[in-house]
Coordinates of C-alpha atoms and ligand atoms in Angstrom, one line a residue:
M1337 CA 181.9 92.5 108.9
K1338 CA 180.4 90.6 106.0
F1339 CA 180.8 87.5 107.7
I1340 CA 178.9 88.7 110.9
L1341 CA 176.2 90.1 108.8
I1342 CA 175.5 86.7 106.9
F1343 CA 175.9 84.9 110.4
I1344 CA 173.3 87.1 111.8
I1345 CA 171.0 87.0 108.8
N1346 CA 171.4 83.2 108.7
F1347 CA 170.7 82.9 112.4
Y1348 CA 167.5 85.1 112.4
I1349 CA 166.0 83.1 109.5
N1350 CA 167.2 79.5 110.5
G1351 CA 167.4 79.9 114.3
I1352 CA 164.8 82.5 115.4
Y1353 CA 163.0 79.6 117.4
A1354 CA 165.6 78.6 119.9
F1355 CA 163.5 75.7 121.4
V1356 CA 163.4 72.2 119.5
P1357 CA 161.1 69.6 121.2
P1358 CA 163.1 66.3 121.5
P1359 CA 161.8 63.1 120.7
R1360 CA 158.9 61.4 122.4
A1361 CA 155.8 59.4 122.3
E1362 CA 152.3 59.3 124.1
V1363 CA 152.2 63.2 124.1
T1364 CA 149.1 65.3 124.0
A1365 CA 148.3 67.8 121.3
N1366 CA 145.5 70.6 121.8
L1367 CA 144.7 73.3 119.5
V1368 CA 143.6 76.5 121.1
N1369 CA 143.8 80.1 119.6
N1370 CA 146.2 79.2 116.8
R1371 CA 148.5 77.3 119.1
I1372 CA 148.9 73.6 119.2
Y1373 CA 150.0 73.0 123.2
F1374 CA 152.1 69.8 123.4
N1375 CA 152.4 68.2 127.0
G1376 CA 154.7 65.5 128.3
G1377 CA 155.2 61.9 126.9
W1378 CA 157.6 59.2 126.9
N1379 CA 161.1 58.9 125.7
G1380 CA 162.3 56.1 128.0
S1381 CA 161.2 57.8 130.7
S1382 CA 158.7 60.7 131.2
S1383 CA 159.4 64.0 129.4
S1384 CA 158.7 66.8 131.8
D1385 CA 158.0 69.8 129.4
F1386 CA 155.3 71.8 127.9
F1387 CA 155.5 73.8 124.7
Y1388 CA 153.3 75.1 121.7
L1389 CA 153.6 75.3 118.0
D1390 CA 152.3 78.7 116.4
V1391 CA 150.0 77.8 113.7
S1392 CA 149.1 81.3 112.8
V1393 CA 152.3 81.3 110.7
P1394 CA 153.8 79.3 107.6
F1395 CA 156.1 76.6 108.4
T1396 CA 157.7 73.6 106.9
T1397 CA 157.9 70.1 108.4
N1398 CA 161.2 69.2 106.7
N1399 CA 163.4 70.4 109.7
V1400 CA 161.9 70.3 113.1
A1401 CA 164.1 73.1 114.3
S1402 CA 162.6 75.6 111.9
M1403 CA 159.1 75.2 113.1
P1404 CA 157.7 77.9 115.1
W1405 CA 158.0 76.1 118.7
T1406 CA 157.9 78.0 122.3
D1407 CA 158.6 76.4 125.3
L1408 CA 156.7 76.9 128.2
S1409 CA 158.4 74.3 130.7
S1410 CA 159.4 76.9 133.0
I1411 CA 155.8 78.1 134.1
P1412 CA 155.4 76.8 137.5
G1413 CA 152.8 73.9 138.1
L1414 CA 153.8 71.5 135.2
I1415 CA 152.8 68.0 136.2
I1416 CA 155.1 65.1 134.4
R1417 CA 152.8 63.0 132.4
S1418 CA 152.9 60.3 129.8
G1419 CA 150.1 58.1 128.3
H1420 CA 147.8 60.9 129.5
T1421 CA 145.1 62.7 127.7
A1422 CA 143.9 66.3 127.3
C1423 CA 140.5 67.9 126.5
I1424 CA 139.7 71.8 125.9
N1425 CA 137.2 73.7 128.0
G1426 CA 136.9 77.0 126.5
T1427 CA 140.5 78.5 126.9
N1428 CA 141.5 75.9 129.6
I1429 CA 143.1 72.6 128.6
I1430 CA 142.5 70.0 131.2
Y1431 CA 145.0 67.3 131.8
I1432 CA 144.0 64.0 132.9
G1433 CA 145.7 60.8 134.1
G1434 CA 148.5 59.0 132.7
F1435 CA 151.6 57.8 134.3
M1436 CA 152.6 60.1 136.8
N1437 CA 154.9 60.5 140.2
E1438 CA 153.3 57.6 142.2
T1439 CA 154.2 59.4 145.3
D1440 CA 152.2 62.5 144.5
P1441 CA 149.8 62.1 141.5
K1442 CA 147.7 64.6 140.4
F1443 CA 144.8 63.1 138.3
T1444 CA 143.6 66.6 136.9
S1445 CA 145.5 69.6 136.1
V1446 CA 144.3 72.6 134.1
F1447 CA 146.4 75.1 132.2
D1448 CA 144.7 78.4 131.1
V1449 CA 146.2 79.7 127.9
T1450 CA 145.0 83.3 128.5
I1451 CA 146.7 83.9 131.6
Q1452 CA 149.3 81.2 130.8
K1453 CA 148.9 79.7 134.2
W1454 CA 148.7 76.2 135.6
S1455 CA 146.1 75.3 138.2
M1456 CA 145.3 72.1 140.4
P1457 CA 141.4 72.0 140.8
V1458 CA 140.2 70.3 143.7
T1459 CA 137.6 67.9 142.6
S1460 CA 135.0 65.8 144.2
G1461 CA 132.9 62.7 143.3
N1462 CA 133.1 59.0 143.1
L1463 CA 136.4 58.7 141.1
I1464 CA 138.2 55.5 142.0
P1465 CA 141.7 56.5 142.8
I1466 CA 143.6 54.3 140.1
E1467 CA 146.0 55.0 137.4
R1468 CA 144.4 55.4 134.1
H1469 CA 146.8 55.5 130.9
Y1470 CA 146.6 55.5 127.2
I1471 CA 143.4 57.1 127.5
H1472 CA 141.5 59.5 125.1
C1473 CA 138.9 62.3 126.4
V1474 CA 136.1 63.5 124.6
S1475 CA 134.7 67.1 125.4
S1476 CA 131.1 67.6 125.2
R1477 CA 128.1 69.8 126.5
N1478 CA 127.8 67.3 129.5
G1479 CA 131.4 67.5 130.3
I1480 CA 134.6 65.5 129.7
Y1481 CA 134.3 61.8 129.3
V1482 CA 137.2 59.3 129.6
Y1483 CA 137.0 55.6 129.2
G1484 CA 139.1 52.9 130.7
G1485 CA 142.8 53.2 131.2
G1486 CA 144.1 49.9 132.6
D1487 CA 143.7 46.2 132.1
D1488 CA 140.6 45.8 134.0
V1489 CA 139.6 49.4 134.1
L1490 CA 136.2 49.1 131.9
S1491 CA 134.5 52.2 133.6
M1492 CA 133.5 55.6 132.0
I1493 CA 134.3 58.5 134.0
R1494 CA 133.0 62.1 133.5
L1495 CA 134.2 65.4 134.7
D1496 CA 131.7 68.1 135.2
V1497 CA 133.6 71.0 134.3
S1498 CA 131.4 73.6 136.0
N1499 CA 131.4 71.9 139.4
L1500 CA 134.5 70.0 139.2
I1501 CA 132.8 66.5 139.9
W1502 CA 134.0 63.2 138.7
T1503 CA 131.4 60.7 138.2
T1504 CA 132.4 57.0 137.6
F1505 CA 129.6 55.1 135.5
S1506 CA 129.4 51.3 135.8
G1507 CA 131.3 49.2 133.2
S1508 CA 128.7 46.7 132.2
L1509 CA 128.5 46.1 128.7
A1510 CA 131.6 48.3 128.1
P1511 CA 133.9 47.2 125.3
L1512 CA 137.1 45.2 126.3
V1513 CA 139.3 47.7 124.8
P1514 CA 140.4 49.8 127.8
V1515 CA 143.7 51.4 126.4
G1516 CA 145.1 52.8 123.1
Y1517 CA 141.8 53.3 121.5
S1518 CA 140.6 56.5 119.8
A1519 CA 137.5 58.4 120.7
T1520 CA 135.4 60.8 118.7
L1521 CA 132.3 62.7 119.5
L1522 CA 130.3 62.2 116.3
N1523 CA 127.1 64.5 117.2
D1524 CA 126.2 66.0 120.4
T1525 CA 125.2 62.5 121.7
S1526 CA 127.4 59.7 120.6
I1527 CA 131.0 58.8 121.3
L1528 CA 132.4 56.5 118.7
Y1529 CA 135.5 54.3 119.9
I1530 CA 137.8 52.8 117.4
G1531 CA 140.6 50.1 118.0
G1532 CA 142.5 49.7 121.5
G1533 CA 143.2 46.7 123.3
T1534 CA 144.7 45.6 126.8
N1535 CA 147.7 46.7 128.4
L1536 CA 149.8 44.4 126.4
R1537 CA 150.5 46.7 123.8
L1538 CA 152.6 44.7 121.4
G1539 CA 152.2 41.2 122.8
A1540 CA 150.2 38.4 121.5
N1541 CA 146.7 39.8 122.8
F1542 CA 147.0 43.5 122.0
S1543 CA 143.6 43.7 120.5
Y1544 CA 140.5 42.3 121.3
H1545 CA 138.0 42.7 118.6
S1546 CA 137.8 43.5 114.9
L1547 CA 137.0 47.1 113.8
E1548 CA 134.0 45.7 112.0
Q1549 CA 131.8 46.4 115.2
L1550 CA 132.4 49.8 116.8
P1551 CA 131.3 50.6 120.3
L1552 CA 129.3 53.9 120.8
Y1553 CA 128.8 55.6 124.1
N1554 CA 125.5 57.7 124.4
I1555 CA 126.3 60.6 126.7
N1556 CA 122.5 61.4 127.4
Y1557 CA 121.8 58.0 128.8
N1558 CA 125.3 56.8 129.6
T1559 CA 124.8 53.6 127.8
W1560 CA 126.9 51.4 125.4
S1561 CA 125.7 50.2 122.0
S1562 CA 127.7 49.1 118.9
V1563 CA 127.3 49.9 115.4
A1564 CA 128.3 47.8 112.4
T1565 CA 130.4 48.8 109.7
S1566 CA 131.2 47.9 106.3
G1567 CA 133.7 48.5 103.3
S1568 CA 137.4 47.7 103.7
I1569 CA 137.3 46.9 107.5
P1570 CA 140.7 47.5 108.9
L1571 CA 142.8 44.8 111.0
P1572 CA 142.6 45.5 114.7
R1573 CA 145.1 48.2 116.0
I1574 CA 146.2 50.2 118.9
D1575 CA 147.7 53.4 119.7
H1576 CA 146.8 54.8 116.2
G1577 CA 145.7 58.4 115.3
A1578 CA 142.2 59.2 114.6
V1579 CA 141.3 62.8 113.1
F1580 CA 137.7 63.7 112.6
I1581 CA 136.8 66.1 110.0
P1582 CA 133.2 67.2 110.7
Q1583 CA 132.7 69.0 107.4
Y1584 CA 133.3 65.7 105.5
N1585 CA 131.5 63.3 108.0
Q1586 CA 134.6 61.3 108.1
I1587 CA 137.1 60.0 110.4
L1588 CA 140.7 59.4 109.4
I1589 CA 142.6 56.7 111.0
F1590 CA 146.3 56.5 110.6
Y1591 CA 149.2 54.1 111.5
G1592 CA 149.1 52.4 114.8
S1593 CA 150.1 48.9 116.0
N1594 CA 149.8 46.3 114.6
D1595 CA 148.0 47.6 111.3
T1596 CA 149.7 50.8 109.8
S1597 CA 147.3 51.5 106.9
I1598 CA 145.4 54.8 106.6
L1599 CA 141.5 54.6 106.2
T1600 CA 138.5 56.8 106.2
L1601 CA 135.3 56.2 108.0
D1602 CA 132.2 57.6 106.7
T1603 CA 130.6 58.5 109.9
L1604 CA 126.9 58.6 108.5
K1605 CA 127.1 55.2 106.7
F1606 CA 129.8 53.9 108.6
V1607 CA 131.7 52.7 105.6
W1608 CA 135.5 52.1 105.7
S1609 CA 137.5 52.9 102.6
V1610 CA 141.3 53.1 101.9
A1611 CA 142.2 56.8 102.2
S1612 CA 142.6 58.7 98.9
I1613 CA 146.1 59.9 99.2
S1614 CA 147.5 61.2 95.8
N1615 CA 151.2 60.8 96.6
I1616 CA 153.7 58.8 98.8
G1617 CA 154.6 60.4 101.8
G1618 CA 153.9 60.3 105.8
S1619 CA 156.0 58.3 108.1
P1620 CA 158.8 56.2 106.3
T1621 CA 158.8 53.8 109.3
S1622 CA 156.0 52.3 111.5
L1623 CA 154.5 54.9 113.9
F1624 CA 152.2 54.5 117.0
S1625 CA 151.6 56.6 120.2
F1626 CA 151.9 59.8 118.2
A1627 CA 149.8 63.1 118.0
S1628 CA 147.6 63.9 115.1
I1629 CA 145.5 66.7 115.0
L1630 CA 143.4 68.7 112.4
V1631 CA 144.6 72.3 111.9
G1632 CA 142.9 74.5 109.1
A1633 CA 143.3 72.3 106.0
Y1634 CA 145.7 70.1 107.1
I1635 CA 146.4 67.0 109.5
L1636 CA 149.6 67.3 111.4
I1637 CA 151.2 64.0 112.6
G1638 CA 154.0 64.3 114.9
F1639 CA 156.3 62.4 117.5
G1640 CA 155.3 58.9 118.3
R1641 CA 157.3 55.5 118.5
S1642 CA 158.3 53.1 115.9
N1643 CA 159.0 49.3 115.8
D1644 CA 162.5 50.1 114.7
S1645 CA 164.6 49.5 117.6
T1646 CA 167.4 52.0 116.5
N1647 CA 164.9 54.8 116.4
L1648 CA 162.4 54.0 119.4
V1649 CA 160.8 57.8 119.6
T1650 CA 160.9 60.6 117.2
N1651 CA 160.1 64.2 116.6
N1652 CA 159.3 63.7 113.0
F1653 CA 156.3 65.8 111.6
F1654 CA 154.0 65.1 108.6
L1655 CA 151.5 67.2 106.9
L1656 CA 148.4 65.7 105.0
D1657 CA 146.6 68.4 102.9
V1658 CA 143.0 67.4 103.4
S1659 CA 141.6 70.7 101.8
Q1660 CA 139.7 68.7 99.1
K1661 CA 137.6 65.8 100.3
D1662 CA 139.1 62.3 99.3
N1663 CA 141.8 64.0 97.4
Y1664 CA 144.5 64.0 100.2
K1665 CA 148.1 65.0 99.6
W1666 CA 151.3 64.5 101.6
V1667 CA 153.0 68.1 101.8
T1668 CA 155.8 69.6 103.8
T1669 CA 154.5 73.1 103.9
Y1670 CA 151.9 74.5 106.2
D1671 CA 149.8 77.5 104.9
P1672 CA 147.6 78.8 107.6
T1673 CA 145.3 80.5 105.1
K1674 CA 144.4 77.4 103.4
Q1675 CA 140.7 76.3 104.3
L1676 CA 138.8 73.0 104.0
Q1677 CA 137.0 73.4 100.8
S1678 CA 133.4 72.6 102.0
V1679 CA 133.6 74.9 105.1
Q1680 CA 130.8 77.2 104.8
P1681 CA 131.2 80.6 106.4
N1682 CA 128.8 79.8 109.2
P1683 CA 130.4 80.8 112.6
T1684 CA 127.8 78.7 114.6
T1685 CA 129.0 75.3 113.2
S1686 CA 131.2 73.0 115.0
T1687 CA 134.3 74.7 113.3
S1688 CA 135.2 76.6 116.3
S1689 CA 138.2 74.2 117.0
L1690 CA 139.7 75.1 113.9
P1691 CA 141.9 78.1 113.9
S1692 CA 140.1 81.3 113.3
N1693 CA 138.9 82.7 109.8
S1694 CA 141.4 83.7 107.1
S1695 CA 141.3 87.2 107.3
S1696 CA 143.0 87.1 110.8
N1697 CA 145.3 84.4 109.5
I1698 CA 146.2 86.7 106.6
A1699 CA 146.6 89.5 109.2
A1700 CA 148.9 87.3 111.3
I1701 CA 151.0 86.4 108.3
I1702 CA 151.1 90.2 107.2
G1703 CA 152.1 91.0 110.9
G1704 CA 154.6 88.1 110.7
I1705 CA 156.3 89.2 107.7
F1706 CA 156.4 92.8 108.9
G1707 CA 157.6 91.8 112.3
G1708 CA 160.3 89.6 110.8
L1709 CA 161.3 92.6 108.3
A1710 CA 161.5 95.0 111.2
G1711 CA 163.6 92.4 113.3
L1712 CA 165.8 91.9 110.5
I1713 CA 166.4 95.6 110.1
V1714 CA 166.9 96.1 113.8
L1715 CA 169.5 93.2 113.8
I1716 CA 171.3 94.5 110.5
T1717 CA 171.7 98.0 112.1
I1718 CA 172.8 96.5 115.5
A1719 CA 175.4 94.4 113.5
V1720 CA 176.7 97.6 111.8
L1721 CA 176.9 99.2 114.9
I1722 CA 178.7 96.4 116.6
V1723 CA 180.9 96.5 113.7
K1724 CA 181.5 100.2 114.0
R1725 CA 182.3 100.0 117.6
Y1726 CA 184.1 96.8 118.2
G1727 CA 185.8 96.5 114.9
H1728 CA 186.8 92.9 114.4
S1729 CA 186.3 92.0 117.8
Y1730 CA 182.8 90.5 117.6
H1731 CA 180.8 90.4 120.8
P1732 CA 178.6 87.4 120.7
D1733 CA 176.6 88.2 124.0
L1734 CA 175.3 91.6 122.7
V1735 CA 174.2 89.8 119.5
T1736 CA 172.4 87.0 121.6
L1737 CA 170.6 89.4 123.7
Q1738 CA 169.1 91.4 120.7
E1739 CA 168.2 88.1 118.9
K1740 CA 166.4 86.9 122.3
S1741 CA 164.5 90.4 122.5
S1742 CA 163.4 90.2 119.1
N1743 CA 162.1 86.6 119.5
Q1744 CA 159.0 87.5 121.2
P1745 CA 156.2 85.8 119.7
I1746 CA 154.2 88.3 117.1
T1747 CA 150.6 88.6 118.2
Ligands
NAG3006 C1 163.7 62.2 127.9 O1 163.2 63.7 128.1 C2 164.0 64.4 129.4 C3 163.4 65.6 129.5 O2 162.2 65.9 129.5 C4 165.6 64.4 129.1 O3 165.9 64.8 130.4 C5 166.2 62.9 128.7 O4 167.5 63.0 128.6 C6 165.4 62.5 127.8 N1 165.7 61.1 127.7 C7 166.2 60.5 126.4 C8 166.7 59.1 126.4 O5 166.2 61.2 125.5
NAG3007 C1 157.4 62.8 143.5 O1 156.6 63.6 144.3 C2 157.5 63.7 145.6 C3 156.5 64.3 146.7 O2 155.9 65.6 146.1 C4 158.8 64.5 145.4 O3 159.4 64.5 146.7 C5 159.6 63.8 144.3 O4 160.6 64.7 144.2 C6 158.6 63.8 143.0 N1 159.6 62.8 142.0 C7 159.9 63.5 140.9 C8 160.6 62.5 140.0 O5 159.4 64.4 140.5
NAG3008 C1 135.2 75.3 131.9 O1 134.7 76.3 131.3 C2 133.6 77.1 132.1 C3 133.1 78.2 131.5 O2 134.1 78.9 131.0 C4 134.1 77.5 133.7 O3 133.0 78.1 134.4 C5 134.7 76.1 134.2 O4 135.4 76.8 135.4 C6 135.7 75.5 133.4 N1 136.2 74.4 134.0 C7 137.5 74.2 134.1 C8 137.9 72.9 134.8 O5 138.5 74.6 133.5
NAG3009 C1 124.5 60.5 116.8 O1 125.1 59.6 116.0 C2 124.7 58.2 116.3 C3 125.7 57.1 115.3 O2 125.3 57.6 114.1 C4 123.4 57.9 116.0 O3 123.1 56.6 116.4 C5 122.7 59.0 116.8 O4 121.2 58.7 116.4 C6 122.9 60.3 116.6 N1 122.3 61.2 117.5 C7 121.9 62.3 116.9 C8 121.2 63.1 118.0 O5 121.9 62.6 115.9
NAG3010 C1 146.4 36.1 125.9 O1 145.1 35.6 126.1 C2 145.1 34.3 126.3 C3 143.4 34.1 126.4 O2 142.9 35.0 127.4 C4 145.9 33.7 127.2 O3 145.8 32.3 127.5 C5 147.1 34.0 127.3 O4 148.2 33.7 128.1 C6 147.5 35.6 126.9 N1 148.7 35.8 126.4 C7 149.7 36.7 126.9 C8 151.1 37.0 126.4 O5 149.0 37.4 128.0
NAG3011 C1 149.4 41.8 112.6 O1 149.2 42.3 111.3 C2 149.7 41.4 110.2 C3 149.4 41.9 108.8 O2 149.9 43.1 108.7 C4 148.6 40.2 110.3 O3 148.8 39.0 109.6 C5 148.3 39.6 111.8 O4 147.3 38.8 111.8 C6 148.2 40.9 112.7 N1 148.1 40.3 114.2 C7 146.9 40.4 114.9 C8 147.3 40.0 116.1 O5 145.9 40.9 114.5
NAG3012 C1 158.0 47.3 111.7 O1 156.9 47.7 110.9 C2 156.9 47.4 109.3 C3 155.7 48.2 108.8 O2 154.8 48.2 109.4 C4 156.9 46.0 109.2 O3 157.1 45.9 107.8 C5 158.3 45.4 110.0 O4 158.3 44.0 109.7 C6 158.0 45.7 111.5 N1 159.6 45.4 112.0 C7 159.4 44.8 113.3 C8 160.9 44.5 113.5 O5 158.5 44.5 113.7

């Protein structure tokens, strides 16, 4: 009986999230309503899964199996994609492009997180039907913009999210970095592009120009310009991560190929600096084509590819605590109540993509703790009943059933 109780308590604490996402690179990550939705990617072939990480509860990144994952792959309508991109429109995540089933490509698909359903919108417009991969979209008040996506694909496309019209803009003066760049909407007007290169990701021609001059795209006039940067100008790179912290007017760039350093760019003065990180941490190997996202007071980095041939794709996760500007720190524990230090409690600012305010996070944690305790008590009671009823003939099916029913997300 003691053994069964220990087993159950152990299982409950360590194994309550039965789904563990396998390694992959080229995966999308989008934060909506305290959940980071991950889709697809590449692991030697395309991954056909879809799942989320619950960021309303604490977790540690030491053990990927202990993180609060929920698999959504069984919801019908999932399109297999890798090297694609995804942008948020309200409570919809719009998935765009990437490598797909060539006989039946679906350039645009939509997941509604409120009703948890996929849809395949019928779009119109002058979208040239070509594959676009290793792309990064940007959501703006004018719609969703996607640049490039192939060796000679130097056009900008825009999806009008209300009328579902794709528009292709001419590629004149477009930067010659059509794949593996990062894209950041700086203000309501300009999209800043960092890094990228041609399709030849690890070849001799992987990057075309230095990060000294960065391409800017004006969404009012659909025109390109470039901005000169200064400071510690990074080496060219592709398939890196770029995370914008609007409160700090700062973009952090992480890893990538060929250079792997972590730098910050001041988005007002366009000065590069080596990121101020007070401890050693992050990825112990080179890393590219990974996911990176701002969540609360942290930057979460996960999945990706390394140049180490024994470890092609990973499902490792790293957390950078960015709660204090330019005093960053690698940590392994995520605390959903922690806030960016300089955030003013102003609901009309651009913080809407961050998890909701701390009071609802605290409520979620309290809910989580009470839900957890209640579940534990229920399980112990069941265990006692099982032991009473079956004596020593332990019945695993019944226990499994109860564990499953108490695994429902706590909301
Ligand atoms: C890649 O992911 C798919 C599931 O999406 C899986 O079936 C396959 O075994 C994985 N391949 C490798 C090499 O891990
Ligand atoms: C690709 O699409 C075709 C047509 O819908 C389908 O028959 C085929 O099974 C798909 N292939 C994969 C790998 O899903
Ligand atoms: C985007 O959001 C608007 C406003 O909620 C909605 O009308 C529109 O249908 C959405 N479009 C897509 C493609 O999700
Ligand atoms: C947006 O930022 C860009 C780059 O700093 C700048 O050139 C542009 O004037 C800004 N636009 C507005 C409306 O602030
Ligand atoms: C790299 O670019 C140069 C100049 O465009 C070209 O001559 C060379 O063949 C390219 N190398 C590869 C590996 O594609
Ligand atoms: C790759 O990085 C190394 C140093 O990290 C640098 O010397 C080399 O020039 C880079 N290659 C290219 C093509 O930029
Ligand atoms: C992989 O990347 C690391 C660090 O970025 C570098 O030191 C090492 O030489 C690379 N290994 C290979 C096989 O390219």
